[in-house]
Amino acid sequence: CDAPVAMVTRTDDTKLNLIAKVGISRTSVLIKESFCVYAMETPDAVMVVPDATLDHRFSTNAMVISGPGYRFYAGSPLIDPEGAVIGTICVYDHVPKQLNQRQISSLQALSRQVIAILELKKVGEQLHNTSMTDALTGVNNRRAFDLKFEAEFARWQRTGQSFVLALIDIDHFKSFNDSYGHAAGDEALSQVAALFQRHSRNYDFFARYGGEEFVLILPGTDTASANKTLEKLRLVVANHEWLLRQLTVSIGLASADLFDDKKQLLEVADQMLYKAKTQGRNQTSVFATL
């Protein structure tokens, strides 16, 4: 369209976000100031405004009478596969002009290409989320933990900002499954996961490690603070009103600043979990050097 300003917009509550742009620095436009809101009302056509100063809808618009001083606008709606208008692809110019049919068709074709790209991105994000999420409990899965654990350990070695690793196991879960069945066991796993997710700090990382075992990474936390946090979480589970049988968890934790190898850190946290279980369960065991 040979215009100096072009953008792809996505609708928000009170504004249009500019997700791609050329010739403009701002990142959003208020809906009440936007030309695009009118283009979105005609989803089957490209809206062309040859001269905004002669159009009663825009002649007093702030983008026309001040600031950038736009005169020309053309916009094609972005329509998702469900038929919803989610934004526009549009161009502006500082001088009046017209578009020929070829240019109008090109703008419509571009809008379809933008939708295709956005849908591919959406599918990619969904696949990524699925690959990182435990299907039963909805929390992070083992793969997500492995990536996070490696990143946190590398950061600890690079910056000196340590973290605490905690392994969590549901006590007597096998007998619970044997007594009440796998469906009840699955529900118990989901409820324990939900309790930890709800009561953990928003910057901690919680994941299902496997079976009835979960893991929690507490960044920027020393052992004493982590122990207090985990004790609170343990009591949340112990004091929860369970329908079939009271459930508790055992927890083992170790701090990264005591280890040079992440495998050893994981092994020691597991040893602390084993210690908590052999010493009576429903408790937290903390690794500490003499």
PDB file of C-alpha atoms in Angstrom:
ATOM      1  CA  CYS A   1       0.000   0.000   0.000  1.00  0.00           C
ATOM      2  CA  ASP A   2       3.069   2.237   0.002  1.00  0.00           C
ATOM      3  CA  ALA A   3       2.235   3.694   3.437  1.00  0.00           C
ATOM      4  CA  PRO A   4       4.813   4.780   6.043  1.00  0.00           C
ATOM      5  CA  VAL A   5       2.880   3.364   9.018  1.00  0.00           C
ATOM      6  CA  ALA A   6       1.582  -0.197   9.305  1.00  0.00           C
ATOM      7  CA  MET A   7       0.497  -2.299  12.254  1.00  0.00           C
ATOM      8  CA  VAL A   8      -1.185  -5.492  13.385  1.00  0.00           C
ATOM      9  CA  THR A   9      -3.528  -4.928  16.331  1.00  0.00           C
ATOM     10  CA  ARG A  10      -5.189  -7.218  18.886  1.00  0.00           C
ATOM     11  CA  THR A  11      -8.216  -6.180  20.903  1.00  0.00           C
ATOM     12  CA  ASP A  12      -8.080  -5.645  24.652  1.00  0.00           C
ATOM     13  CA  ASP A  13     -10.665  -4.289  27.099  1.00  0.00           C
ATOM     14  CA  THR A  14     -10.036  -0.592  26.469  1.00  0.00           C
ATOM     15  CA  LYS A  15      -7.280  -0.552  23.889  1.00  0.00           C
ATOM     16  CA  LEU A  16      -5.785  -2.172  20.836  1.00  0.00           C
ATOM     17  CA  ASN A  17      -2.359  -3.704  21.394  1.00  0.00           C
ATOM     18  CA  LEU A  18       0.126  -3.308  18.553  1.00  0.00           C
ATOM     19  CA  ILE A  19       1.654  -6.776  18.209  1.00  0.00           C
ATOM     20  CA  ALA A  20       3.580  -5.834  15.060  1.00  0.00           C
ATOM     21  CA  LYS A  21       4.302  -2.362  13.711  1.00  0.00           C
ATOM     22  CA  VAL A  22       6.323  -0.214  11.332  1.00  0.00           C
ATOM     23  CA  GLY A  23       6.694   3.556  11.526  1.00  0.00           C
ATOM     24  CA  ILE A  24       5.164   3.998  14.981  1.00  0.00           C
ATOM     25  CA  SER A  25       6.709   3.788  18.449  1.00  0.00           C
ATOM     26  CA  ARG A  26       3.677   3.330  20.697  1.00  0.00           C
ATOM     27  CA  THR A  27       2.604  -0.139  21.797  1.00  0.00           C
ATOM     28  CA  SER A  28      -1.147   0.399  22.072  1.00  0.00           C
ATOM     29  CA  VAL A  29      -3.970   2.695  20.969  1.00  0.00           C
ATOM     30  CA  LEU A  30      -7.059   3.527  22.995  1.00  0.00           C
ATOM     31  CA  ILE A  31     -10.174   2.113  21.380  1.00  0.00           C
ATOM     32  CA  LYS A  32     -11.890   5.500  21.536  1.00  0.00           C
ATOM     33  CA  GLU A  33      -9.031   6.994  19.475  1.00  0.00           C
ATOM     34  CA  SER A  34      -8.720   4.101  17.071  1.00  0.00           C
ATOM     35  CA  PHE A  35      -9.731   3.986  13.430  1.00  0.00           C
ATOM     36  CA  CYS A  36      -9.570   0.194  13.659  1.00  0.00           C
ATOM     37  CA  VAL A  37     -12.668  -0.166  15.802  1.00  0.00           C
ATOM     38  CA  TYR A  38     -14.716   0.954  12.786  1.00  0.00           C
ATOM     39  CA  ALA A  39     -12.894  -1.474  10.492  1.00  0.00           C
ATOM     40  CA  MET A  40     -13.731  -4.289  12.909  1.00  0.00           C
ATOM     41  CA  GLU A  41     -17.433  -3.518  12.499  1.00  0.00           C
ATOM     42  CA  THR A  42     -17.266  -4.485   8.805  1.00  0.00           C
ATOM     43  CA  PRO A  43     -15.583  -7.916   8.917  1.00  0.00           C
ATOM     44  CA  ASP A  44     -16.253  -8.731   5.268  1.00  0.00           C
ATOM     45  CA  ALA A  45     -14.517  -5.705   3.785  1.00  0.00           C
ATOM     46  CA  VAL A  46     -11.467  -3.481   3.947  1.00  0.00           C
ATOM     47  CA  MET A  47     -12.317  -0.100   5.392  1.00  0.00           C
ATOM     48  CA  VAL A  48     -10.669   2.757   3.476  1.00  0.00           C
ATOM     49  CA  VAL A  49     -10.620   6.364   4.692  1.00  0.00           C
ATOM     50  CA  PRO A  50      -9.143   8.446   1.834  1.00  0.00           C
ATOM     51  CA  ASP A  51      -8.996  11.678   3.872  1.00  0.00           C
ATOM     52  CA  ALA A  52      -9.727  11.589   7.601  1.00  0.00           C
ATOM     53  CA  THR A  53     -10.203  15.361   7.773  1.00  0.00           C
ATOM     54  CA  LEU A  54     -13.268  14.997   5.527  1.00  0.00           C
ATOM     55  CA  ASP A  55     -14.770  12.060   7.444  1.00  0.00           C
ATOM     56  CA  HIS A  56     -17.035  13.031  10.360  1.00  0.00           C
ATOM     57  CA  ARG A  57     -15.950   9.924  12.296  1.00  0.00           C
ATOM     58  CA  PHE A  58     -12.310  10.988  12.383  1.00  0.00           C
ATOM     59  CA  SER A  59     -12.061  14.705  11.610  1.00  0.00           C
ATOM     60  CA  THR A  60     -11.690  15.556  15.324  1.00  0.00           C
ATOM     61  CA  ASN A  61      -9.644  12.466  16.204  1.00  0.00           C
ATOM     62  CA  ALA A  62      -6.488  13.239  18.202  1.00  0.00           C
ATOM     63  CA  MET A  63      -4.372  11.274  15.722  1.00  0.00           C
ATOM     64  CA  VAL A  64      -5.672  13.489  12.917  1.00  0.00           C
ATOM     65  CA  ILE A  65      -5.695  17.002  14.364  1.00  0.00           C
ATOM     66  CA  SER A  66      -2.502  16.618  16.413  1.00  0.00           C
ATOM     67  CA  GLY A  67       0.351  14.214  17.033  1.00  0.00           C
ATOM     68  CA  PRO A  68       1.020  12.118  13.928  1.00  0.00           C
ATOM     69  CA  GLY A  69      -1.514  14.009  11.797  1.00  0.00           C
ATOM     70  CA  TYR A  70      -2.854  11.020   9.888  1.00  0.00           C
ATOM     71  CA  ARG A  71      -4.983  11.673   6.788  1.00  0.00           C
ATOM     72  CA  PHE A  72      -5.309   8.234   5.182  1.00  0.00           C
ATOM     73  CA  TYR A  73      -6.286   4.898   6.741  1.00  0.00           C
ATOM     74  CA  ALA A  74      -7.036   1.407   5.444  1.00  0.00           C
ATOM     75  CA  GLY A  75      -7.748  -1.584   7.674  1.00  0.00           C
ATOM     76  CA  SER A  76      -8.733  -5.209   7.236  1.00  0.00           C
ATOM     77  CA  PRO A  77     -10.236  -7.132  10.190  1.00  0.00           C
ATOM     78  CA  LEU A  78      -8.527 -10.208  11.626  1.00  0.00           C
ATOM     79  CA  ILE A  79     -11.123 -12.971  11.912  1.00  0.00           C
ATOM     80  CA  ASP A  80     -10.233 -16.136  13.822  1.00  0.00           C
ATOM     81  CA  PRO A  81     -11.455 -19.636  12.795  1.00  0.00           C
ATOM     82  CA  GLU A  82     -14.477 -19.280  15.117  1.00  0.00           C
ATOM     83  CA  GLY A  83     -15.560 -16.138  13.281  1.00  0.00           C
ATOM     84  CA  ALA A  84     -14.607 -13.674  16.017  1.00  0.00           C
ATOM     85  CA  VAL A  85     -12.970 -10.374  15.066  1.00  0.00           C
ATOM     86  CA  ILE A  86      -9.800 -10.191  17.171  1.00  0.00           C
ATOM     87  CA  GLY A  87      -8.013  -7.176  15.665  1.00  0.00           C
ATOM     88  CA  THR A  88      -6.867  -5.639  12.402  1.00  0.00           C
ATOM     89  CA  ILE A  89      -4.026  -5.216   9.999  1.00  0.00           C
ATOM     90  CA  CYS A  90      -3.942  -1.588   8.918  1.00  0.00           C
ATOM     91  CA  VAL A  91      -1.933   1.207   7.322  1.00  0.00           C
ATOM     92  CA  TYR A  92      -1.815   4.976   7.845  1.00  0.00           C
ATOM     93  CA  ASP A  93      -0.400   7.838   5.812  1.00  0.00           C
ATOM     94  CA  HIS A  94       0.057  11.550   6.415  1.00  0.00           C
ATOM     95  CA  VAL A  95      -1.397  12.460   3.020  1.00  0.00           C
ATOM     96  CA  PRO A  96      -4.782  11.657   1.428  1.00  0.00           C
ATOM     97  CA  LYS A  97      -4.847   8.738  -1.005  1.00  0.00           C
ATOM     98  CA  GLN A  98      -6.955   5.970  -2.499  1.00  0.00           C
ATOM     99  CA  LEU A  99      -6.392   2.219  -2.796  1.00  0.00           C
ATOM    100  CA  ASN A 100      -6.962   0.273  -5.990  1.00  0.00           C
ATOM    101  CA  GLN A 101      -8.580  -3.155  -6.020  1.00  0.00           C
ATOM    102  CA  ARG A 102      -5.246  -4.981  -6.154  1.00  0.00           C
ATOM    103  CA  GLN A 103      -4.051  -3.193  -3.010  1.00  0.00           C
ATOM    104  CA  ILE A 104      -7.329  -3.931  -1.221  1.00  0.00           C
ATOM    105  CA  SER A 105      -7.050  -7.622  -2.145  1.00  0.00           C
ATOM    106  CA  SER A 106      -3.441  -7.657  -0.927  1.00  0.00           C
ATOM    107  CA  LEU A 107      -4.472  -6.235   2.444  1.00  0.00           C
ATOM    108  CA  GLN A 108      -7.185  -8.889   2.792  1.00  0.00           C
ATOM    109  CA  ALA A 109      -4.688 -11.618   1.889  1.00  0.00           C
ATOM    110  CA  LEU A 110      -2.270 -10.283   4.498  1.00  0.00           C
ATOM    111  CA  SER A 111      -5.002 -10.413   7.143  1.00  0.00           C
ATOM    112  CA  ARG A 112      -5.556 -14.107   6.379  1.00  0.00           C
ATOM    113  CA  GLN A 113      -1.813 -14.761   6.610  1.00  0.00           C
ATOM    114  CA  VAL A 114      -1.640 -12.994   9.977  1.00  0.00           C
ATOM    115  CA  ILE A 115      -4.486 -15.161  11.301  1.00  0.00           C
ATOM    116  CA  ALA A 116      -2.704 -18.295  10.068  1.00  0.00           C
ATOM    117  CA  ILE A 117       0.485 -17.237  11.873  1.00  0.00           C
ATOM    118  CA  LEU A 118      -1.400 -16.421  15.080  1.00  0.00           C
ATOM    119  CA  GLU A 119      -3.168 -19.782  14.978  1.00  0.00           C
ATOM    120  CA  LEU A 120       0.141 -21.613  14.482  1.00  0.00           C
ATOM    121  CA  LYS A 121       1.571 -19.735  17.450  1.00  0.00           C
ATOM    122  CA  LYS A 122      -1.492 -20.622  19.522  1.00  0.00           C
ATOM    123  CA  VAL A 123      -1.190 -24.313  18.642  1.00  0.00           C
ATOM    124  CA  GLY A 124       2.524 -24.221  19.432  1.00  0.00           C
ATOM    125  CA  GLU A 125       1.840 -22.719  22.849  1.00  0.00           C
ATOM    126  CA  GLN A 126      -0.835 -25.331  23.530  1.00  0.00           C
ATOM    127  CA  LEU A 127       1.541 -28.144  22.567  1.00  0.00           C
ATOM    128  CA  HIS A 128       4.253 -26.643  24.752  1.00  0.00           C
ATOM    129  CA  ASN A 129       1.882 -26.365  27.702  1.00  0.00           C
ATOM    130  CA  THR A 130       0.682 -29.928  27.169  1.00  0.00           C
ATOM    131  CA  SER A 131       4.235 -31.260  27.035  1.00  0.00           C
ATOM    132  CA  MET A 132       5.072 -29.484  30.307  1.00  0.00           C
ATOM    133  CA  THR A 133       1.889 -30.285  32.252  1.00  0.00           C
ATOM    134  CA  ASP A 134       0.948 -33.407  34.175  1.00  0.00           C
ATOM    135  CA  ALA A 135      -2.254 -34.722  32.605  1.00  0.00           C
ATOM    136  CA  LEU A 136      -3.783 -35.928  35.875  1.00  0.00           C
ATOM    137  CA  THR A 137      -3.052 -33.112  38.327  1.00  0.00           C
ATOM    138  CA  GLY A 138      -2.615 -30.149  35.979  1.00  0.00           C
ATOM    139  CA  VAL A 139       0.663 -29.087  37.633  1.00  0.00           C
ATOM    140  CA  ASN A 140       4.112 -29.038  36.030  1.00  0.00           C
ATOM    141  CA  ASN A 141       5.339 -32.473  34.996  1.00  0.00           C
ATOM    142  CA  ARG A 142       8.706 -34.248  35.284  1.00  0.00           C
ATOM    143  CA  ARG A 143       9.978 -32.792  32.019  1.00  0.00           C
ATOM    144  CA  ALA A 144       9.174 -29.259  33.164  1.00  0.00           C
ATOM    145  CA  PHE A 145      10.924 -29.953  36.470  1.00  0.00           C
ATOM    146  CA  ASP A 146      14.050 -31.298  34.780  1.00  0.00           C
ATOM    147  CA  LEU A 147      14.375 -28.112  32.717  1.00  0.00           C
ATOM    148  CA  LYS A 148      13.684 -25.826  35.685  1.00  0.00           C
ATOM    149  CA  PHE A 149      16.039 -27.762  37.971  1.00  0.00           C
ATOM    150  CA  GLU A 150      18.876 -27.531  35.467  1.00  0.00           C
ATOM    151  CA  ALA A 151      18.257 -23.797  34.936  1.00  0.00           C
ATOM    152  CA  GLU A 152      18.134 -23.053  38.681  1.00  0.00           C
ATOM    153  CA  PHE A 153      21.294 -25.036  39.377  1.00  0.00           C
ATOM    154  CA  ALA A 154      23.132 -23.275  36.546  1.00  0.00           C
ATOM    155  CA  ARG A 155      21.981 -19.921  37.912  1.00  0.00           C
ATOM    156  CA  TRP A 156      23.175 -20.859  41.408  1.00  0.00           C
ATOM    157  CA  GLN A 157      26.617 -21.706  40.017  1.00  0.00           C
ATOM    158  CA  ARG A 158      26.712 -18.538  37.917  1.00  0.00           C
ATOM    159  CA  THR A 159      25.365 -15.968  40.378  1.00  0.00           C
ATOM    160  CA  GLY A 160      25.621 -17.557  43.805  1.00  0.00           C
ATOM    161  CA  GLN A 161      21.859 -17.262  44.338  1.00  0.00           C
ATOM    162  CA  SER A 162      21.003 -20.576  45.911  1.00  0.00           C
ATOM    163  CA  PHE A 163      17.733 -22.481  46.123  1.00  0.00           C
ATOM    164  CA  VAL A 164      16.249 -25.293  48.162  1.00  0.00           C
ATOM    165  CA  LEU A 165      14.967 -28.534  46.673  1.00  0.00           C
ATOM    166  CA  ALA A 166      12.177 -30.443  48.418  1.00  0.00           C
ATOM    167  CA  LEU A 167      10.835 -33.896  47.576  1.00  0.00           C
ATOM    168  CA  ILE A 168       7.321 -34.666  48.814  1.00  0.00           C
ATOM    169  CA  ASP A 169       5.665 -38.079  49.088  1.00  0.00           C
ATOM    170  CA  ILE A 170       2.099 -38.965  50.075  1.00  0.00           C
ATOM    171  CA  ASP A 171       2.236 -41.298  53.068  1.00  0.00           C
ATOM    172  CA  HIS A 172       0.768 -44.820  52.768  1.00  0.00           C
ATOM    173  CA  PHE A 173      -0.508 -44.028  49.287  1.00  0.00           C
ATOM    174  CA  LYS A 174      -0.302 -47.643  48.092  1.00  0.00           C
ATOM    175  CA  SER A 175      -2.605 -48.833  50.853  1.00  0.00           C
ATOM    176  CA  PHE A 176      -4.960 -45.934  50.085  1.00  0.00           C
ATOM    177  CA  ASN A 177      -5.089 -47.058  46.449  1.00  0.00           C
ATOM    178  CA  ASP A 178      -5.593 -50.694  47.466  1.00  0.00           C
ATOM    179  CA  SER A 179      -8.415 -49.774  49.851  1.00  0.00           C
ATOM    180  CA  TYR A 180     -10.341 -47.259  47.774  1.00  0.00           C
ATOM    181  CA  GLY A 181      -9.315 -47.895  44.161  1.00  0.00           C
ATOM    182  CA  HIS A 182      -7.300 -46.034  41.559  1.00  0.00           C
ATOM    183  CA  ALA A 183     -10.001 -43.462  40.834  1.00  0.00           C
ATOM    184  CA  ALA A 184      -9.938 -42.368  44.473  1.00  0.00           C
ATOM    185  CA  GLY A 185      -6.151 -42.430  44.355  1.00  0.00           C
ATOM    186  CA  ASP A 186      -6.133 -40.180  41.313  1.00  0.00           C
ATOM    187  CA  GLU A 187      -8.484 -37.768  43.062  1.00  0.00           C
ATOM    188  CA  ALA A 188      -6.230 -37.736  46.138  1.00  0.00           C
ATOM    189  CA  LEU A 189      -3.184 -36.975  43.984  1.00  0.00           C
ATOM    190  CA  SER A 190      -5.029 -34.106  42.332  1.00  0.00           C
ATOM    191  CA  GLN A 191      -6.167 -32.691  45.669  1.00  0.00           C
ATOM    192  CA  VAL A 192      -2.692 -32.839  47.223  1.00  0.00           C
ATOM    193  CA  ALA A 193      -1.263 -31.154  44.129  1.00  0.00           C
ATOM    194  CA  ALA A 194      -3.941 -28.458  44.295  1.00  0.00           C
ATOM    195  CA  LEU A 195      -3.219 -27.779  47.979  1.00  0.00           C
ATOM    196  CA  PHE A 196       0.500 -27.373  47.350  1.00  0.00           C
ATOM    197  CA  GLN A 197      -0.094 -25.241  44.279  1.00  0.00           C
ATOM    198  CA  ARG A 198      -2.553 -23.004  46.112  1.00  0.00           C
ATOM    199  CA  HIS A 199      -0.478 -22.510  49.252  1.00  0.00           C
ATOM    200  CA  SER A 200       3.025 -22.285  47.750  1.00  0.00           C
ATOM    201  CA  ARG A 201       4.611 -18.910  47.147  1.00  0.00           C
ATOM    202  CA  ASN A 202       3.915 -17.644  43.634  1.00  0.00           C
ATOM    203  CA  TYR A 203       7.612 -17.716  42.708  1.00  0.00           C
ATOM    204  CA  ASP A 204       8.191 -21.308  43.862  1.00  0.00           C
ATOM    205  CA  PHE A 205       8.100 -24.103  41.280  1.00  0.00           C
ATOM    206  CA  PHE A 206       5.904 -27.114  42.016  1.00  0.00           C
ATOM    207  CA  ALA A 207       5.755 -30.277  39.889  1.00  0.00           C
ATOM    208  CA  ARG A 208       4.694 -33.891  39.951  1.00  0.00           C
ATOM    209  CA  TYR A 209       7.875 -35.945  40.040  1.00  0.00           C
ATOM    210  CA  GLY A 210       6.288 -39.344  39.480  1.00  0.00           C
ATOM    211  CA  GLY A 211       3.720 -41.640  41.091  1.00  0.00           C
ATOM    212  CA  GLU A 212       2.705 -40.131  44.444  1.00  0.00           C
ATOM    213  CA  GLU A 213       5.847 -38.006  44.620  1.00  0.00           C
ATOM    214  CA  PHE A 214       6.059 -34.251  44.042  1.00  0.00           C
ATOM    215  CA  VAL A 215       8.899 -31.756  44.011  1.00  0.00           C
ATOM    216  CA  LEU A 216       9.186 -28.103  44.993  1.00  0.00           C
ATOM    217  CA  ILE A 217      11.964 -25.668  44.071  1.00  0.00           C
ATOM    218  CA  LEU A 218      12.240 -22.653  46.376  1.00  0.00           C
ATOM    219  CA  PRO A 219      14.493 -20.024  44.717  1.00  0.00           C
ATOM    220  CA  GLY A 220      16.499 -17.504  46.739  1.00  0.00           C
ATOM    221  CA  THR A 221      15.626 -19.271  49.987  1.00  0.00           C
ATOM    222  CA  ASP A 222      17.844 -20.536  52.810  1.00  0.00           C
ATOM    223  CA  THR A 223      17.308 -23.852  54.555  1.00  0.00           C
ATOM    224  CA  ALA A 224      15.643 -22.412  57.660  1.00  0.00           C
ATOM    225  CA  SER A 225      13.100 -20.387  55.674  1.00  0.00           C
ATOM    226  CA  ALA A 226      12.426 -23.314  53.357  1.00  0.00           C
ATOM    227  CA  ASN A 227      11.835 -25.589  56.331  1.00  0.00           C
ATOM    228  CA  LYS A 228       9.235 -23.166  57.728  1.00  0.00           C
ATOM    229  CA  THR A 229       7.510 -22.970  54.335  1.00  0.00           C
ATOM    230  CA  LEU A 230       7.448 -26.743  53.911  1.00  0.00           C
ATOM    231  CA  GLU A 231       6.183 -27.289  57.441  1.00  0.00           C
ATOM    232  CA  LYS A 232       3.271 -24.955  56.711  1.00  0.00           C
ATOM    233  CA  LEU A 233       2.512 -26.884  53.534  1.00  0.00           C
ATOM    234  CA  ARG A 234       2.762 -30.216  55.344  1.00  0.00           C
ATOM    235  CA  LEU A 235       0.237 -29.010  57.911  1.00  0.00           C
ATOM    236  CA  VAL A 236      -2.094 -27.767  55.160  1.00  0.00           C
ATOM    237  CA  VAL A 237      -2.325 -31.358  53.914  1.00  0.00           C
ATOM    238  CA  ALA A 238      -2.517 -32.896  57.397  1.00  0.00           C
ATOM    239  CA  ASN A 239      -5.299 -30.538  58.497  1.00  0.00           C
ATOM    240  CA  HIS A 240      -7.328 -30.829  55.303  1.00  0.00           C
ATOM    241  CA  GLU A 241     -10.742 -32.483  55.657  1.00  0.00           C
ATOM    242  CA  TRP A 242     -10.260 -35.632  53.587  1.00  0.00           C
ATOM    243  CA  LEU A 243     -13.377 -37.626  52.744  1.00  0.00           C
ATOM    244  CA  LEU A 244     -12.153 -41.231  52.736  1.00  0.00           C
ATOM    245  CA  ARG A 245      -9.106 -41.281  54.985  1.00  0.00           C
ATOM    246  CA  GLN A 246      -6.775 -38.718  56.452  1.00  0.00           C
ATOM    247  CA  LEU A 247      -3.746 -38.124  54.240  1.00  0.00           C
ATOM    248  CA  THR A 248      -0.340 -36.772  55.185  1.00  0.00           C
ATOM    249  CA  VAL A 249       2.935 -36.140  53.382  1.00  0.00           C
ATOM    250  CA  SER A 250       6.594 -36.681  54.185  1.00  0.00           C
ATOM    251  CA  ILE A 251       9.152 -34.162  52.945  1.00  0.00           C
ATOM    252  CA  GLY A 252      12.904 -34.193  52.418  1.00  0.00           C
ATOM    253  CA  LEU A 253      14.826 -31.049  51.584  1.00  0.00           C
ATOM    254  CA  ALA A 254      18.366 -29.939  50.827  1.00  0.00           C
ATOM    255  CA  SER A 255      19.928 -26.627  49.837  1.00  0.00           C
ATOM    256  CA  ALA A 256      21.841 -26.254  46.578  1.00  0.00           C
ATOM    257  CA  ASP A 257      24.619 -24.213  48.187  1.00  0.00           C
ATOM    258  CA  LEU A 258      25.960 -27.390  49.810  1.00  0.00           C
ATOM    259  CA  PHE A 259      26.500 -29.182  46.503  1.00  0.00           C
ATOM    260  CA  ASP A 260      28.552 -28.837  43.331  1.00  0.00           C
ATOM    261  CA  ASP A 261      26.508 -31.399  41.423  1.00  0.00           C
ATOM    262  CA  LYS A 262      22.763 -31.311  40.836  1.00  0.00           C
ATOM    263  CA  LYS A 263      22.496 -35.099  40.768  1.00  0.00           C
ATOM    264  CA  GLN A 264      23.979 -35.253  44.265  1.00  0.00           C
ATOM    265  CA  LEU A 265      21.555 -32.554  45.460  1.00  0.00           C
ATOM    266  CA  LEU A 266      18.621 -34.598  44.176  1.00  0.00           C
ATOM    267  CA  GLU A 267      19.964 -37.782  45.759  1.00  0.00           C
ATOM    268  CA  VAL A 268      20.411 -36.125  49.155  1.00  0.00           C
ATOM    269  CA  ALA A 269      16.903 -34.620  49.056  1.00  0.00           C
ATOM    270  CA  ASP A 270      15.641 -38.134  48.314  1.00  0.00           C
ATOM    271  CA  GLN A 271      17.640 -39.498  51.253  1.00  0.00           C
ATOM    272  CA  MET A 272      16.040 -36.882  53.500  1.00  0.00           C
ATOM    273  CA  LEU A 273      12.618 -37.938  52.231  1.00  0.00           C
ATOM    274  CA  TYR A 274      13.449 -41.555  53.062  1.00  0.00           C
ATOM    275  CA  LYS A 275      14.578 -40.454  56.530  1.00  0.00           C
ATOM    276  CA  ALA A 276      11.298 -38.597  57.106  1.00  0.00           C
ATOM    277  CA  LYS A 277       9.333 -41.704  56.148  1.00  0.00           C
ATOM    278  CA  THR A 278      11.369 -44.151  58.215  1.00  0.00           C
ATOM    279  CA  GLN A 279      11.181 -41.915  61.285  1.00  0.00           C
ATOM    280  CA  GLY A 280       7.400 -41.983  61.360  1.00  0.00           C
ATOM    281  CA  ARG A 281       6.134 -40.061  58.297  1.00  0.00           C
ATOM    282  CA  ASN A 282       4.122 -36.813  58.301  1.00  0.00           C
ATOM    283  CA  GLN A 283       7.284 -34.803  58.928  1.00  0.00           C
ATOM    284  CA  THR A 284      10.042 -32.837  57.213  1.00  0.00           C
ATOM    285  CA  SER A 285      13.659 -33.929  57.237  1.00  0.00           C
ATOM    286  CA  VAL A 286      16.354 -31.344  56.439  1.00  0.00           C
ATOM    287  CA  PHE A 287      19.896 -32.043  55.282  1.00  0.00           C
ATOM    288  CA  ALA A 288      22.504 -30.068  57.181  1.00  0.00           C
ATOM    289  CA  THR A 289      26.285 -30.366  57.403  1.00  0.00           C
ATOM    290  CA  LEU A 290      27.939 -30.868  60.765  1.00  0.00           C
TER     291      LEU A 290
END
